[in-house]
Short mmCIF file of C-alpha atoms in Angstrom, two decimals:
data_model
loop_
_atom_site.label_atom_id
_atom_site.label_comp_id
_atom_site.label_asym_id
_atom_site.label_seq_id
_atom_site.Cartn_x
_atom_site.Cartn_y
_atom_site.Cartn_z
CA MET P 1 -5.11 34.36 -25.17
CA ASN P 2 -3.72 30.74 -24.88
CA THR P 3 -6.29 28.72 -22.45
CA GLU P 4 -3.78 25.78 -21.63
CA LYS P 5 -0.75 28.29 -20.87
CA ASP P 6 -3.30 29.59 -18.78
CA PHE P 7 -4.26 26.62 -17.25
CA GLU P 8 -0.60 25.60 -16.80
CA LYS P 9 -0.46 29.52 -14.78
CA ILE P 10 -3.30 28.71 -13.10
CA ASP P 11 -1.57 24.95 -11.89
CA LYS P 12 1.41 26.84 -10.60
CA LEU P 13 -0.57 29.86 -8.16
CA LEU P 14 -2.42 27.03 -6.95
CA LYS P 15 0.84 25.46 -5.73
CA GLU P 16 1.73 28.51 -3.90
CA ILE P 17 -0.81 27.74 -1.50
CA LYS P 18 1.04 27.26 1.94
CA LEU P 19 0.16 24.44 3.80
CA LYS P 20 -0.92 24.79 7.27
CA GLU P 21 0.74 23.21 10.53
CA PRO P 22 -1.90 20.89 12.28
CA PRO P 23 -1.99 21.83 16.30
CA GLU P 24 -0.65 19.12 18.23
CA LYS P 25 -3.31 19.29 20.24
CA ILE P 26 -5.22 16.78 17.60
CA TRP P 27 -3.12 13.78 18.54
CA ASP P 28 -3.92 14.21 22.19
CA ASN P 29 -7.80 14.57 21.96
CA VAL P 30 -7.07 11.47 19.28
CA TYR P 31 -4.46 9.52 21.15
CA ASN P 32 -7.58 9.95 24.61
CA LYS P 33 -10.00 8.88 21.95
CA ILE P 34 -8.44 5.91 21.39
CA ILE P 35 -7.91 5.12 25.02
CA ASP P 36 -11.80 5.15 25.59
CA ILE P 37 -12.54 3.17 22.81
CA ASN P 38 -10.13 0.44 23.47
CA SER P 39 -11.12 0.11 27.05
CA SER P 40 -14.88 0.01 26.73
CA ASN P 41 -14.32 -2.48 23.98
CA SER P 42 -13.10 -4.53 26.30
CA ILE P 43 -15.55 -4.48 28.88
CA ILE P 44 -18.35 -5.46 25.86
CA SER P 45 -15.55 -8.31 24.64
CA ILE P 46 -15.54 -9.88 28.02
CA PHE P 47 -20.18 -10.41 27.73
CA ARG P 48 -19.06 -11.14 23.69
CA PHE P 49 -15.74 -13.27 23.57
CA ARG P 50 -15.80 -15.02 27.30
CA PRO P 51 -18.04 -17.70 27.95
CA VAL P 52 -16.68 -18.25 32.02
CA PRO P 53 -17.46 -14.44 32.76
CA VAL P 54 -20.60 -14.73 31.68
CA PHE P 55 -21.50 -17.98 33.85
CA ALA P 56 -20.12 -16.16 36.33
CA VAL P 57 -23.08 -13.54 36.06
CA ILE P 58 -25.81 -15.28 35.60
CA ILE P 59 -25.36 -18.57 36.94
CA PRO P 60 -25.73 -16.42 41.06
CA ILE P 61 -28.95 -14.47 39.30
CA LEU P 62 -29.87 -17.89 38.51
CA ILE P 63 -29.68 -19.04 41.82
CA SER P 64 -31.43 -16.09 43.23
CA LEU P 65 -34.02 -16.31 41.06
CA ILE P 66 -34.86 -19.62 42.03
CA MET P 67 -34.12 -18.69 45.82
CA ILE P 68 -36.82 -16.36 45.61
CA MET P 69 -39.50 -18.90 43.98
CA ASN P 70 -38.81 -21.55 46.44
CA PHE P 71 -39.74 -18.97 49.64
CA SER P 72 -42.98 -17.70 47.50
CA ASN P 73 -44.04 -21.22 46.58
CA LEU P 74 -43.35 -21.99 51.02
CA PHE P 75 -45.66 -18.50 51.41
CA ASN P 76 -48.63 -19.73 49.13
CA ASN P 77 -48.81 -22.81 52.02
CA SER P 78 -48.78 -20.34 55.15
CA LYS P 79 -50.12 -20.95 57.75
CA LYS P 80 -51.90 -18.73 60.14
CA VAL P 81 -50.00 -18.54 63.38
CA SER P 82 -51.49 -16.88 66.79
CA ILE P 83 -48.68 -15.59 68.85
CA GLN P 84 -49.90 -15.32 72.55
CA THR P 85 -47.99 -12.06 74.28
CA GLU P 86 -48.66 -11.09 78.10
CA ASN P 87 -50.49 -8.29 76.75
CA ASN P 88 -50.96 -8.76 73.14
CA TYR P 89 -52.57 -10.55 70.65
CA ILE P 90 -50.48 -11.20 67.85
CA GLU P 91 -52.09 -12.85 64.86
CA THR P 92 -50.22 -13.40 61.44
CA HIS P 93 -49.16 -15.62 58.34
CA LEU P 94 -45.81 -17.53 59.07
CA THR P 95 -44.33 -19.74 56.24
CA ILE P 96 -43.33 -23.04 58.11
CA SER P 97 -41.80 -25.87 56.37
CA MET P 98 -40.78 -28.87 57.58
CA LYS P 99 -38.82 -29.80 54.11
CA ASN P 100 -36.98 -26.50 54.92
CA PRO P 101 -34.61 -26.58 57.88
CA LEU P 102 -33.00 -22.56 56.90
CA VAL P 103 -36.46 -21.40 56.29
CA ASP P 104 -37.84 -23.19 59.21
CA ARG P 105 -34.99 -20.51 61.18
CA VAL P 106 -36.34 -18.34 59.20
CA SER P 107 -40.01 -18.45 60.00
CA ILE P 108 -38.51 -19.00 64.10
CA GLY P 109 -36.34 -15.85 63.71
CA VAL P 110 -39.58 -14.07 62.49
CA ALA P 111 -42.28 -15.10 65.12
CA MET P 112 -39.37 -14.19 67.62
CA ILE P 113 -39.50 -10.28 65.96
CA LEU P 114 -42.67 -10.33 66.80
CA ASN P 115 -43.30 -11.67 69.85
CA GLU P 116 -40.30 -8.59 70.68
CA SER P 117 -42.35 -6.47 68.73
CA GLY P 118 -45.88 -6.69 70.00
CA GLU P 119 -43.84 -6.71 73.66
CA ASN P 120 -43.38 -3.51 73.07
CA GLU P 121 -46.49 -2.62 72.13
CA SER P 122 -48.07 -3.57 75.07
CA GLU P 123 -45.43 -1.23 77.09
CA MET L 1 12.62 -1.93 15.01
CA ASN L 2 12.46 1.79 13.71
CA TYR L 3 8.45 2.16 13.16
CA ASN L 4 9.13 5.04 11.28
CA ASP L 5 10.68 2.72 8.35
CA LEU L 6 7.86 0.53 7.61
CA PRO L 7 5.22 1.26 4.89
CA ASP L 8 1.51 1.82 5.54
CA LYS L 9 0.53 -1.83 5.08
CA GLU L 10 2.94 -3.24 8.44
CA LEU L 11 1.55 -0.38 10.22
CA VAL L 12 -2.06 -1.14 9.53
CA GLU L 13 -1.29 -4.62 10.56
CA LYS L 14 0.19 -3.76 13.52
CA VAL L 15 -2.82 -1.33 14.50
CA ILE L 16 -5.55 -3.63 13.56
CA ASN L 17 -3.47 -5.32 16.92
CA LYS L 18 -4.00 -2.19 19.09
CA ASP L 19 -0.92 -1.47 18.44
CA ILE L 20 -0.93 3.04 19.50
CA VAL L 21 2.68 3.45 18.50
CA ALA L 22 1.63 2.29 14.68
CA PHE L 23 -0.84 4.80 14.46
CA LYS L 24 1.19 7.63 15.85
CA ILE L 25 3.35 7.19 13.18
CA LEU L 26 0.70 6.37 9.98
CA PHE L 27 -1.13 10.12 12.08
CA ASP L 28 2.21 11.81 11.60
CA ARG L 29 2.78 11.06 8.24
CA TYR L 30 -0.92 12.42 7.36
CA SER L 31 -2.10 14.63 9.78
CA LYS L 32 -1.13 17.68 8.09
CA LYS L 33 -2.42 16.67 4.77
CA ILE L 34 -5.84 15.76 5.97
CA TYR L 35 -5.51 18.77 8.32
CA ASN L 36 -4.63 20.74 5.18
CA LEU L 37 -7.67 18.96 2.84
CA ILE L 38 -10.39 19.48 5.20
CA TYR L 39 -8.96 23.01 6.22
CA TYR L 40 -9.48 24.37 2.67
CA MET L 41 -12.64 22.88 2.11
CA ILE L 42 -14.40 24.39 5.09
CA TYR L 43 -12.41 27.47 5.74
CA ASN L 44 -13.12 27.14 9.28
CA LYS L 45 -9.98 26.50 11.41
CA GLU L 46 -11.42 25.37 15.29
CA ASP L 47 -14.13 22.93 12.64
CA SER L 48 -10.81 21.62 10.96
CA GLU L 49 -9.26 20.16 14.11
CA ASP L 50 -12.11 18.34 15.19
CA LEU L 51 -12.28 17.05 11.23
CA THR L 52 -9.11 15.86 11.44
CA GLN L 53 -9.23 14.43 15.13
CA ASP L 54 -13.10 12.89 13.90
CA THR L 55 -11.20 11.14 10.95
CA PHE L 56 -8.43 9.90 12.51
CA VAL L 57 -11.10 8.30 15.17
CA LYS L 58 -13.04 6.79 12.35
CA ALA L 59 -9.74 5.28 10.78
CA TYR L 60 -8.61 3.95 14.10
CA THR L 61 -12.27 2.57 14.91
CA SER L 62 -13.58 0.74 11.28
CA ILE L 63 -9.48 0.21 10.17
CA LYS L 64 -10.40 -3.43 10.29
CA THR L 65 -12.91 -3.24 7.04
CA LEU L 66 -9.71 -1.28 5.07
CA LYS L 67 -9.14 -4.35 2.73
CA LYS L 68 -5.78 -2.57 0.70
CA LYS L 69 -4.35 -1.86 3.85
CA GLU L 70 -1.27 -0.25 1.65
CA ARG L 71 -3.99 2.22 0.42
CA PHE L 72 -4.72 3.86 3.65
CA GLY L 73 -3.94 7.21 2.90
CA ASN L 74 -6.23 7.30 -0.02
CA TRP L 75 -9.10 5.65 2.80
CA LEU L 76 -7.81 8.26 4.94
CA TYR L 77 -8.59 10.83 2.61
CA HIS L 78 -12.15 9.44 1.71
CA ILE L 79 -13.26 9.25 5.38
CA ALA L 80 -11.94 13.42 5.34
CA ILE L 81 -13.88 14.12 2.54
CA ASN L 82 -17.53 12.67 3.76
CA ASN L 83 -16.78 14.47 6.89
CA CYS L 84 -16.14 17.46 5.07
CA ARG L 85 -19.34 16.66 3.09
CA ASN L 86 -21.85 16.29 5.61
CA TYR L 87 -20.65 19.09 7.46
CA LEU L 88 -20.83 20.85 5.19
CA LYS L 89 -24.43 20.01 4.39
CA LYS L 90 -25.39 20.44 7.27
CA TYR L 91 -23.92 24.25 8.29
CA LEU L 92 -23.46 25.44 5.27
CA LYS L 93 -26.24 25.55 3.88
CA PHE L 94 -26.82 28.77 3.06
CA GLU L 95 -23.43 29.96 2.48
CA THR L 96 -22.50 32.91 0.88
CA VAL L 97 -18.97 33.34 0.03
CA GLU L 98 -18.17 37.09 -0.03
CA LEU L 99 -15.55 37.74 -2.66
CA ASP L 100 -13.42 40.34 -2.77
CA LEU L 101 -12.40 41.09 -6.15
CA SER L 102 -10.59 44.48 -5.69
CA LEU L 103 -6.72 42.78 -6.42
CA PRO L 104 -4.01 45.11 -6.64
CA ASP L 105 -2.86 46.14 -9.67
CA PRO L 106 -0.05 43.34 -10.98
CA LYS L 107 2.09 46.17 -12.69
CA GLU L 108 2.54 47.59 -8.86
CA ILE L 109 3.31 44.06 -7.91
CA SER L 110 7.34 43.09 -7.59
CA VAL L 111 8.10 39.82 -8.77
CA ASP L 112 9.20 38.83 -5.74
CA SER L 113 6.28 39.81 -3.66
CA ILE L 114 4.61 37.29 -5.83
CA TYR L 115 4.17 35.00 -2.91
CA ASN L 116 3.11 37.02 -0.19
CA ASP L 117 0.49 37.00 2.05
CA GLN L 118 -2.14 38.80 -0.55
CA LEU L 119 -1.76 35.79 -3.02
CA GLN L 120 -2.17 33.83 -0.39
CA LYS L 121 -5.25 35.54 0.55
CA HIS L 122 -6.52 35.53 -2.87
CA LEU L 123 -5.88 32.16 -3.61
CA GLU L 124 -7.26 30.93 -0.94
CA MET L 125 -10.72 33.24 -1.77
CA ALA L 126 -10.58 31.76 -5.10
CA LEU L 127 -10.42 28.55 -4.10
CA LYS L 128 -13.48 29.07 -1.52
CA SER L 129 -15.42 30.68 -4.32
CA LEU L 130 -15.54 27.55 -6.25
CA GLY L 131 -18.65 24.54 -5.67
CA HIS L 132 -17.55 21.82 -2.91
CA LYS L 133 -17.68 19.14 -5.73
CA TYR L 134 -15.45 21.05 -7.47
CA ARG L 135 -13.14 22.32 -4.56
CA GLU L 136 -12.72 19.03 -3.58
CA VAL L 137 -11.16 17.79 -7.34
CA VAL L 138 -9.16 21.43 -6.69
CA ILE L 139 -7.76 20.49 -3.65
CA LEU L 140 -6.63 16.59 -3.97
CA HIS L 141 -5.12 17.08 -8.01
CA HIS L 142 -3.72 20.30 -6.83
CA ILE L 143 -2.82 20.88 -3.61
CA LYS L 144 -2.16 16.81 -2.61
CA GLU L 145 -0.62 16.28 -5.71
CA LEU L 146 -2.87 13.25 -6.25
CA ASN L 147 -3.00 11.81 -9.71
CA LEU L 148 -6.67 11.23 -11.15
CA ASN L 149 -6.94 7.79 -10.64
CA GLU L 150 -6.57 8.31 -7.01
CA ILE L 151 -9.07 11.12 -7.10
CA SER L 152 -11.41 8.67 -8.79
CA GLU L 153 -10.39 5.90 -5.86
CA ILE L 154 -11.08 8.40 -2.85
CA LEU L 155 -14.48 10.32 -4.51
CA LYS L 156 -15.71 6.80 -5.83
CA ILE L 157 -16.53 8.84 -9.46
CA PRO L 158 -15.74 8.06 -12.44
CA VAL L 159 -12.04 9.82 -13.85
CA GLY L 160 -13.38 11.24 -16.88
CA THR L 161 -15.82 13.15 -14.35
CA ILE L 162 -13.06 14.84 -12.87
CA LYS L 163 -11.45 15.43 -15.93
CA SER L 164 -14.68 17.56 -16.43
CA ARG L 165 -14.92 19.51 -13.23
CA LEU L 166 -10.76 20.31 -12.81
CA ALA L 167 -11.08 22.06 -15.89
CA ARG L 168 -14.58 23.70 -14.99
CA ALA L 169 -12.61 24.65 -12.02
CA ARG L 170 -9.58 26.28 -13.65
CA GLU L 171 -11.89 27.89 -16.38
CA HIS L 172 -13.32 29.52 -13.14
CA LEU L 173 -10.06 30.11 -11.04
CA LYS L 174 -8.87 31.81 -14.06
CA SER L 175 -11.54 34.21 -14.73
CA ILE L 176 -11.09 35.29 -10.75
CA LEU L 177 -7.07 35.03 -10.22
CA LYS L 178 -7.22 36.88 -13.88
CA ASN L 179 -4.62 39.83 -12.57
CA TYR L 180 -2.14 37.19 -11.93
CA ILE L 181 -1.57 36.24 -15.60
CA LEU L 182 -1.20 39.19 -17.52
CA GLU L 183 -0.75 37.88 -21.04
CA GLY L 184 0.43 34.71 -20.65
CA GLU L 185 3.14 35.44 -18.44
CA LEU L 186 2.87 34.68 -14.51
CA VAL L 187 3.45 37.90 -12.63
#
């Protein structure tokens, strides 16, 4: 048997293999995945390539941190304050800062709340 | 502008700029070839669909890395082949190929009926009986009609290796499909 000729026959036979049609849903799935990828990339790219939104996120966080640290420093300088109500005596630590009017308001507010709670307890 | 007339290179450049319409044209151009390549590699309809989908998604996400944009097709085949290899390594480690060698008597088959479903079945079985590395070469060469240099580029192996694999694959196929070859003539 002629091997070369046989190989040619094999090649001819292989060409007879029918190609199958891929289902249309493949493109639908590919399309959905591409949309997901594009949208997730756009979110990531905000942080990667644009400095302004980064500052818009980081700066408020930094300001918050500074304020928290400022408050904690003030608490280190807290003084013992006694509040006398009619029937109850409440003793607590309050922050009093003469430098920061905002903190003054807070401490006054706390004192008022304590005062009210003392009244409630006395009742 | 009619995207259908654009060559692969220009479509690839558009896809890099997130043009999904251009990617759809490339998908239409190659999806059938990729699907059949994968199907004849793994012989599983559902998984072929998943791997075809995965191939195109991978192509989309890494299309920026494609240096020779005019070779998009070969690059896509390379991704598909790698997907098939990973799949076969993962799921078909202990694959057993059952061959139905009870071929019909060729004398009972008319010349016209050679292109029937039975021949398709036997051809598919013959292909399936080949080892993976032989099967991928045969599919790319005979079904995809790619030349040896293109196959070498896709599989990243020398042309000489492809030639020897093709020769061994033909020998194997000849022994399985011998009933279809009678005295040098195609039945």
